[in-house]
Amino acid sequence: MDRITAFKAGDVRSFQGLQARWLAVLSIPAEFDFSGSGAGCFYTDTVINRDTEWLFSAGKPVHQLLDPEGRVYVMQAYSHIVDDTLTPWTPCRR
């Protein structure tokens, strides 16, 4: 992902002293596996209620996820944090 545009933004809120702007609502499915050890640890389809546009530059790699029903999802991630120990294929904890 090379650029993101947020068309709607909420109020600034404080999360234990961290000031952040409210941008989305994420409903976590009841069956979501927080332990990272179950069969569902690789991917869970989740809808995020937000008004944003994600842009991917032509000619760069794009990682796609294909679900059992044949739907294709484009994987995106965004962070200001650099951690040299992370890789694109960090496995689930077993």
Tab-separated table of C-alpha atoms in Angstrom:
chain	number	residue	atom	x	y	z
A	1	MET	CA	0.000	0.000	0.000
A	2	ASP	CA	1.520	3.274	-1.111
A	3	ARG	CA	-1.070	5.815	0.012
A	4	ILE	CA	-4.213	6.004	2.113
A	5	THR	CA	-6.849	8.735	2.131
A	6	ALA	CA	-9.397	8.950	4.950
A	7	PHE	CA	-12.558	10.786	3.865
A	8	LYS	CA	-14.204	10.846	7.288
A	9	ALA	CA	-12.483	11.252	10.632
A	10	GLY	CA	-13.881	11.384	14.130
A	11	ASP	CA	-12.860	13.274	17.213
A	12	VAL	CA	-9.431	13.041	18.825
A	13	ARG	CA	-9.603	10.719	21.839
A	14	SER	CA	-7.148	9.829	24.556
A	15	PHE	CA	-6.142	6.182	25.032
A	16	GLN	CA	-4.172	6.093	28.293
A	17	GLY	CA	-2.456	9.346	27.329
A	18	LEU	CA	-2.010	8.582	23.612
A	19	GLN	CA	-3.944	11.092	21.505
A	20	ALA	CA	-5.496	9.458	18.432
A	21	ARG	CA	-8.198	10.322	15.921
A	22	TRP	CA	-11.137	7.884	15.649
A	23	LEU	CA	-11.168	6.533	12.058
A	24	ALA	CA	-12.886	3.139	12.035
A	25	VAL	CA	-15.032	0.620	13.859
A	26	LEU	CA	-13.870	-2.998	13.847
A	27	SER	CA	-16.223	-5.746	14.982
A	28	ILE	CA	-14.138	-8.764	15.989
A	29	PRO	CA	-15.833	-12.083	15.124
A	30	ALA	CA	-16.690	-14.285	18.141
A	31	GLU	CA	-14.645	-17.147	16.665
A	32	PHE	CA	-11.473	-15.030	16.283
A	33	ASP	CA	-8.418	-16.849	17.695
A	34	PHE	CA	-6.339	-14.393	19.767
A	35	SER	CA	-3.914	-17.113	20.873
A	36	GLY	CA	-2.394	-17.482	17.412
A	37	SER	CA	-2.304	-21.243	17.828
A	38	GLY	CA	-5.552	-22.432	16.190
A	39	ALA	CA	-6.457	-23.154	12.585
A	40	GLY	CA	-7.943	-19.655	12.198
A	41	CYS	CA	-4.726	-17.842	13.047
A	42	PHE	CA	-3.722	-17.247	9.432
A	43	TYR	CA	-6.656	-15.147	8.263
A	44	THR	CA	-10.109	-14.168	9.421
A	45	ASP	CA	-12.452	-12.211	7.148
A	46	THR	CA	-13.397	-9.065	9.090
A	47	VAL	CA	-15.304	-5.984	7.925
A	48	ILE	CA	-14.025	-2.590	9.057
A	49	ASN	CA	-16.532	0.266	8.946
A	50	ARG	CA	-14.543	3.220	7.545
A	51	ASP	CA	-14.455	5.558	4.550
A	52	THR	CA	-10.947	5.265	3.126
A	53	GLU	CA	-9.199	4.753	-0.193
A	54	TRP	CA	-6.090	2.545	-0.422
A	55	LEU	CA	-3.775	3.045	-3.399
A	56	PHE	CA	-1.169	0.587	-4.653
A	57	SER	CA	1.440	1.842	-7.155
A	58	ALA	CA	1.661	-0.016	-10.467
A	59	GLY	CA	4.608	-2.345	-10.911
A	60	LYS	CA	5.138	-3.096	-7.210
A	61	PRO	CA	4.464	-6.489	-5.574
A	62	VAL	CA	0.954	-7.102	-4.238
A	63	HIS	CA	0.164	-9.999	-1.886
A	64	GLN	CA	-3.209	-11.613	-2.522
A	65	LEU	CA	-5.231	-13.882	-0.260
A	66	LEU	CA	-7.617	-16.377	-1.864
A	67	ASP	CA	-10.415	-17.767	0.303
A	68	PRO	CA	-12.019	-21.222	-0.092
A	69	GLU	CA	-14.919	-19.644	-2.056
A	70	GLY	CA	-12.488	-18.137	-4.586
A	71	ARG	CA	-12.728	-14.509	-3.407
A	72	VAL	CA	-9.492	-12.543	-3.785
A	73	TYR	CA	-8.348	-10.086	-1.124
A	74	VAL	CA	-5.377	-7.726	-1.434
A	75	MET	CA	-3.279	-7.806	1.699
A	76	GLN	CA	-2.407	-4.406	3.129
A	77	ALA	CA	-0.486	-3.255	6.149
A	78	TYR	CA	0.691	0.153	7.298
A	79	SER	CA	3.029	1.204	10.068
A	80	HIS	CA	5.348	4.015	11.057
A	81	ILE	CA	7.327	1.562	13.157
A	82	VAL	CA	10.391	-0.226	11.764
A	83	ASP	CA	11.244	-3.583	13.321
A	84	ASP	CA	14.133	-5.445	11.655
A	85	THR	CA	12.962	-8.755	13.145
A	86	LEU	CA	9.671	-8.786	11.202
A	87	THR	CA	9.310	-10.565	7.852
A	88	PRO	CA	6.444	-10.629	5.339
A	89	TRP	CA	5.748	-14.249	6.330
A	90	THR	CA	5.834	-14.207	10.141
A	91	PRO	CA	4.219	-17.548	11.117
A	92	CYS	CA	1.499	-18.061	13.710
A	93	ARG	CA	2.597	-19.102	17.176
A	94	ARG	CA	2.237	-22.866	17.639
